[in-house]
Structure formats: C-alpha cells, structure tokens
PDB file of C-alpha atoms in Angstrom:
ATOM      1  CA  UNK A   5     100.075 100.592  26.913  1.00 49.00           C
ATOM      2  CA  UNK A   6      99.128 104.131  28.596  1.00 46.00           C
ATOM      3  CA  UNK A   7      97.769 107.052  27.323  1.00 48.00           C
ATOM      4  CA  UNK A   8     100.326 108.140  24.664  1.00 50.00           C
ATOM      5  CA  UNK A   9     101.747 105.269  23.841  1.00 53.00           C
ATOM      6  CA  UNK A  10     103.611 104.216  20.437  1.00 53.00           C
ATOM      7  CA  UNK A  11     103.875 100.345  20.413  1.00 59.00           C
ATOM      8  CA  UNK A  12     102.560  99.114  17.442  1.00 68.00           C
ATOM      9  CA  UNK A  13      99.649  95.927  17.475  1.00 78.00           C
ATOM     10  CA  UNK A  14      97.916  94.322  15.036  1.00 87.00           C
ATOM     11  CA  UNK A  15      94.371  92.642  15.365  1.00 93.00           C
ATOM     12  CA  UNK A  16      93.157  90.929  18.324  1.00 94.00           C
ATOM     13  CA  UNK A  17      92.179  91.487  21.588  1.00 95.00           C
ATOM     14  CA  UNK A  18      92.889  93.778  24.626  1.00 95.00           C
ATOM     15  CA  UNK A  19      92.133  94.734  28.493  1.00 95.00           C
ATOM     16  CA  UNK A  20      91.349  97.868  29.564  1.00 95.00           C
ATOM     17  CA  UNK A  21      91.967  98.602  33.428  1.00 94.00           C
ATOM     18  CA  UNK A  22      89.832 101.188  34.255  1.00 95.00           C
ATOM     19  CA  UNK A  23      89.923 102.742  37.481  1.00 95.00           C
ATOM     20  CA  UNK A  24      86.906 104.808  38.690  1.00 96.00           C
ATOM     21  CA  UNK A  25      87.163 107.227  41.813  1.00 96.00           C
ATOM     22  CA  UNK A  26      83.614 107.614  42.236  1.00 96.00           C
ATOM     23  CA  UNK A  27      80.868 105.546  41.739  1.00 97.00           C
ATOM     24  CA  UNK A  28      79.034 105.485  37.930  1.00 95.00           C
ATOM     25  CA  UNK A  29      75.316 105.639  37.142  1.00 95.00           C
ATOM     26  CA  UNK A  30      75.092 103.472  33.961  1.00 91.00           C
ATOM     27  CA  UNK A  31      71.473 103.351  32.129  1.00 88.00           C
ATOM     28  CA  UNK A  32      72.229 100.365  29.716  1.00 85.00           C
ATOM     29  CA  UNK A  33      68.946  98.540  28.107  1.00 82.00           C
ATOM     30  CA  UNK A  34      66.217 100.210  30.030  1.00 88.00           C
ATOM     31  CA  UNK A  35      67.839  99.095  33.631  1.00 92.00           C
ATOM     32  CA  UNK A  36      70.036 101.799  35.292  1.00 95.00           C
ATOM     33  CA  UNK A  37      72.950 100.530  36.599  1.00 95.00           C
ATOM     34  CA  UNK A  38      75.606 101.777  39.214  1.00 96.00           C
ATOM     35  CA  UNK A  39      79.509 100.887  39.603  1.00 96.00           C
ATOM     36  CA  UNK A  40      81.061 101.445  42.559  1.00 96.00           C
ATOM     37  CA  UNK A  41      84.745 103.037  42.908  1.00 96.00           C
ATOM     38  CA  UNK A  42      87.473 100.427  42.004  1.00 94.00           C
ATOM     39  CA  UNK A  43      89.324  98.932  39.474  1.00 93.00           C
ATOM     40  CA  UNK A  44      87.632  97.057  36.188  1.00 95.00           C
ATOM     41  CA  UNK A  45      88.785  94.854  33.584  1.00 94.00           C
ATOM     42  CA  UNK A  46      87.059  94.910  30.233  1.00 95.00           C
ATOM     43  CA  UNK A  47      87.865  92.481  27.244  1.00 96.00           C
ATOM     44  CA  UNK A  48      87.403  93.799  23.891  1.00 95.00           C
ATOM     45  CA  UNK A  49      88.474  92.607  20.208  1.00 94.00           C
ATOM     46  CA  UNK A  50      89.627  94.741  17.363  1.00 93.00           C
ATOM     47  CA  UNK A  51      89.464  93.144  14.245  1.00 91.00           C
ATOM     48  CA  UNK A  52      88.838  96.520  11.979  1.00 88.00           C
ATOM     49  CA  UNK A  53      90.972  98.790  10.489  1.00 88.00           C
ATOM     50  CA  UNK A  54      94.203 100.079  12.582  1.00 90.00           C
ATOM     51  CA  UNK A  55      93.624  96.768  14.758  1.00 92.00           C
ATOM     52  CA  UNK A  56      94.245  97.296  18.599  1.00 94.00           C
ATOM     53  CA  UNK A  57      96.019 100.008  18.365  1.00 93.00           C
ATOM     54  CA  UNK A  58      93.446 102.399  17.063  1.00 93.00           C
ATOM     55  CA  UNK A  59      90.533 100.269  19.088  1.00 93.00           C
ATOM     56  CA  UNK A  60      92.654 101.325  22.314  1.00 94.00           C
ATOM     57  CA  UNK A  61      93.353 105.064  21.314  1.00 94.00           C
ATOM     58  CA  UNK A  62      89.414 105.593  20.702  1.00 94.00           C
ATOM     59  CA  UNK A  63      89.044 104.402  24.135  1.00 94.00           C
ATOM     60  CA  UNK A  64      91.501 106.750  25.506  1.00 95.00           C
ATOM     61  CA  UNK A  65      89.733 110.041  24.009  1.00 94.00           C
ATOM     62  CA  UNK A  66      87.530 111.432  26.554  1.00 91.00           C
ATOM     63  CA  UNK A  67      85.292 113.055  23.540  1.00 92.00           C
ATOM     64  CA  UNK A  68      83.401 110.376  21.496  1.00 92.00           C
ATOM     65  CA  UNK A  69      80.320 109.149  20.336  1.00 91.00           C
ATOM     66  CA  UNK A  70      78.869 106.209  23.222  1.00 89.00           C
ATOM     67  CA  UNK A  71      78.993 103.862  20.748  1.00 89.00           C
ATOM     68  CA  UNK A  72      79.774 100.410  22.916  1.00 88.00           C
ATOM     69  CA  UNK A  73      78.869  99.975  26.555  1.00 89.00           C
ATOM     70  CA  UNK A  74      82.823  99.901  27.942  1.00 94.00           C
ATOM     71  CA  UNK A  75      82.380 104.309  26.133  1.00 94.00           C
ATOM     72  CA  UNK A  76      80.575 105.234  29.394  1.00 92.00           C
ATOM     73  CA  UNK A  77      83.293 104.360  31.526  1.00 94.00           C
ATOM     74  CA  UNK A  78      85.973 105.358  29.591  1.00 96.00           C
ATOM     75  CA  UNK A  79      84.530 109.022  29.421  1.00 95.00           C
ATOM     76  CA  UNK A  80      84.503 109.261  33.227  1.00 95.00           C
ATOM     77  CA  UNK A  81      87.762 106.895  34.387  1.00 96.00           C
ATOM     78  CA  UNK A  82      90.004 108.287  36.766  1.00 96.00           C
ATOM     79  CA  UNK A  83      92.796 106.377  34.492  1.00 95.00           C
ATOM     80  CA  UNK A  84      92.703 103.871  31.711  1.00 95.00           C
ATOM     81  CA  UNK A  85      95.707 101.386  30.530  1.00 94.00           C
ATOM     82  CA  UNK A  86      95.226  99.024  28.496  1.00 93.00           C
ATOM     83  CA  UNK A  87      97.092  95.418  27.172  1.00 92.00           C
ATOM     84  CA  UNK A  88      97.129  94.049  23.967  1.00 92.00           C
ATOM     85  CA  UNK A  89      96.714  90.328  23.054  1.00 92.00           C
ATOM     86  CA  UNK A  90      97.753  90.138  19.350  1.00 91.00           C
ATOM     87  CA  UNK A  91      95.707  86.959  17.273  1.00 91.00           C
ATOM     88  CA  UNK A  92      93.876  86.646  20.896  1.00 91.00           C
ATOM     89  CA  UNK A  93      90.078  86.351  22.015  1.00 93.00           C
ATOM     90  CA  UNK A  94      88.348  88.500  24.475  1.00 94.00           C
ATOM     91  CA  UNK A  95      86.244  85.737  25.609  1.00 94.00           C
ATOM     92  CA  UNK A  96      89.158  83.745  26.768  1.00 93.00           C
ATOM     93  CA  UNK A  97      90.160  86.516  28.552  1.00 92.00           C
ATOM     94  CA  UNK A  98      87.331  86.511  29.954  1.00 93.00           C
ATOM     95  CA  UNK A  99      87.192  82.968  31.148  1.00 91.00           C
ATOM     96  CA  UNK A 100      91.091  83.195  32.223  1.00 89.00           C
ATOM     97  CA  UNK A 101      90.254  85.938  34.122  1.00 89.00           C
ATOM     98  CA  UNK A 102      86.909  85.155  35.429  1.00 87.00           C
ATOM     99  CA  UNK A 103      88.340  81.865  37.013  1.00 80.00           C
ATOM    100  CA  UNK A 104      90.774  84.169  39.201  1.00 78.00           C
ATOM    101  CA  UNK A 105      90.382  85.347  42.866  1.00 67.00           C
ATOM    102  CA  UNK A 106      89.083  88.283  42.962  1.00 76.00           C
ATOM    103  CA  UNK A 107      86.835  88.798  40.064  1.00 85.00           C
ATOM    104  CA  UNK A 108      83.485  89.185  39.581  1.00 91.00           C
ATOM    105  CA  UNK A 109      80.639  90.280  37.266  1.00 93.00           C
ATOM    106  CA  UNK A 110      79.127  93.317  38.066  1.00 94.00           C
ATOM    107  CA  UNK A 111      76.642  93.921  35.199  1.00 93.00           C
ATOM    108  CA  UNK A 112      75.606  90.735  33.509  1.00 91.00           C
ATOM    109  CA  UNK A 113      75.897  90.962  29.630  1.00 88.00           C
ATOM    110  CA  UNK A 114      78.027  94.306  29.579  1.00 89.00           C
ATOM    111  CA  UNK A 115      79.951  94.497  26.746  1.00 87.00           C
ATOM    112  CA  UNK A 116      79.200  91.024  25.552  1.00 86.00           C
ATOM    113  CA  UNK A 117      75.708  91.727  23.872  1.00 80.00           C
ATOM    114  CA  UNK A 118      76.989  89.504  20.802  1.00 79.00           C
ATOM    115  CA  UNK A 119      78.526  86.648  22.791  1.00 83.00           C
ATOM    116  CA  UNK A 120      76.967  83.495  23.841  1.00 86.00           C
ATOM    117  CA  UNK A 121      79.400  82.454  26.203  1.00 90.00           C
ATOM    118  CA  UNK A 122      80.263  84.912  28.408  1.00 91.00           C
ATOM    119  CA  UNK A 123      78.143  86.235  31.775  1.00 92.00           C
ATOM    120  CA  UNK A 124      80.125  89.952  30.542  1.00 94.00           C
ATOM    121  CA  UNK A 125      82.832  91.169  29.184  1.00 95.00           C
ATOM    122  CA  UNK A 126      83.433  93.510  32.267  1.00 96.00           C
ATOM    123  CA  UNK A 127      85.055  91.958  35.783  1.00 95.00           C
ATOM    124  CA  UNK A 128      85.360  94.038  38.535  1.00 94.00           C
ATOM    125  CA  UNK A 129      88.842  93.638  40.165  1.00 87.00           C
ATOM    126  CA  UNK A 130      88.396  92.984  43.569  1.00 79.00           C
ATOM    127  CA  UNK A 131      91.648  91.321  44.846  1.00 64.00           C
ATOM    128  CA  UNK A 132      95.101  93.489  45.249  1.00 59.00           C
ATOM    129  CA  UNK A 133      96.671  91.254  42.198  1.00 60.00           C
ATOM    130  CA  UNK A 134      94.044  91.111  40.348  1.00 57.00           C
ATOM    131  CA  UNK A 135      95.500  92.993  37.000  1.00 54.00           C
ATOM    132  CA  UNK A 136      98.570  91.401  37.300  1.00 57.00           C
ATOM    133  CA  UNK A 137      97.018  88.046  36.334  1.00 55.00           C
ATOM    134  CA  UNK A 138      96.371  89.570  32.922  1.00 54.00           C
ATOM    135  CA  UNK A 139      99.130  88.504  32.192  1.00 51.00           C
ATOM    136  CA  UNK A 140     100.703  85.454  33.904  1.00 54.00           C
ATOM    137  CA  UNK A 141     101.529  82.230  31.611  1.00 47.00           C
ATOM    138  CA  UNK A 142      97.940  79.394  32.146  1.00 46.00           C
ATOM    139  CA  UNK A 143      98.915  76.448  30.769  1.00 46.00           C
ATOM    140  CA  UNK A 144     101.891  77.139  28.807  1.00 41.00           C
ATOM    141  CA  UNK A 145     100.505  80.283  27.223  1.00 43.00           C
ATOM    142  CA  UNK A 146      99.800  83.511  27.478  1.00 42.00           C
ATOM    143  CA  UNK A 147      96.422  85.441  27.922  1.00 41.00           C
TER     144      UNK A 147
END
C-alpha cells in the first residue's frame, strides 16, 4: 500500500518502510537521538476505529499532531509504503524481522513504550533484501 491507495484492511498490524535521505535529529524522552539516511521498518497495530487502513493514511499525512514516536519520521520521509497484516501482531513482526540479516535496532524502546518484549518497534534495514522479507512465508505462515 502507497500513498493513495484504496485496498481495504481491517484491524491488525502493519510495516511502514520509511526511507530517509538525510539524517534525523530525534529528541525522544529527554535523550536526543539521530538516524542516519536509509531505509526503516516500523511495526505498528491498529486496533481502533477504521483499522489499518486509517492507522496507515494518518501516517501518510505530512501535517499531524506528533502523537507516537514513528510521527517524527513520517513528517520528514523521503517516501513511506506501508503493508498490512490483517488479525496480525506487531511484535511478531518484530521478532520475524529482527531475526533477519540485516536488521538492527537503532533506538532501543522506539515505538514500543507499552511492550515488554520487544528491544523497539523500529529496525533499521541494513541488507539490500531486507523489506522483501516482510513478507516471505516462516514456518508455514505469513508475517
């Protein structure tokens, strides 16, 4: 799903690919932070009204209230698409996608304040294939 797009999801969970052609200052929690240029993953759920779908197109608007941590990136992203995991749970994205080549953590907690599990919700894509694992089959299944 890009910018613009009309498929239709219910609730569940989603990555964002968010490229960045410059590097990105982020104060979060009183420690200033700073991304370098590249691609990132972020897992997010969207269990509200309008489901994914509305989740995702909030994350597409450039104007917005910072409301969660993944809002200062999408406000300054080079590009944004985004995949949608109906009935599915970010943190096993996560997890999937953390065990991959490639990936890493760049700001412990980000995204993930209410989780217990998870180092982040945010991996930085460092390997060429990295956001075509998103959705390969692991274990039968789909992420």
């Amino acid at each position: 799903m890009a910018a613009g797009g009309s498929t239709v999801f219910g609730k569940g969970a989603y990555v964002l690919v968010i490229a960045l052609r410059e590097p990105v200052v982020l104060p979060l929690g009183g420690i200033v932070h700073q991304l370098s240029a590249g691609h990132y993953l972020y897992a997010g759920s969207a269990h509200g009204p309008g489901g994914i779908d509305a989740r995702v197109r909030r994350h597409f608007r450039r104007e917005k209230s910072l409301h969660w941590h993944v809002d200062r990136l999408t406000t300054v992203a080079a590009s944004i698409h985004a995949f949608a995991i109906e009935g599915g749970s970010e943190c096993e994205i996560v997890t999937r996608l953390s065990g991959r080549s490639g990936a890493r953590h760049p700001i412990p907690g980000f995204g993930s304040s209410d989780c217990r599990t998870c180092v982040s919700h945010l991996l930085r894509a460092t390997g060429e294939r990295m956001t075509s694992h998103i959705c390969e089959p692991a274990d039968g299944d789909h992420v």
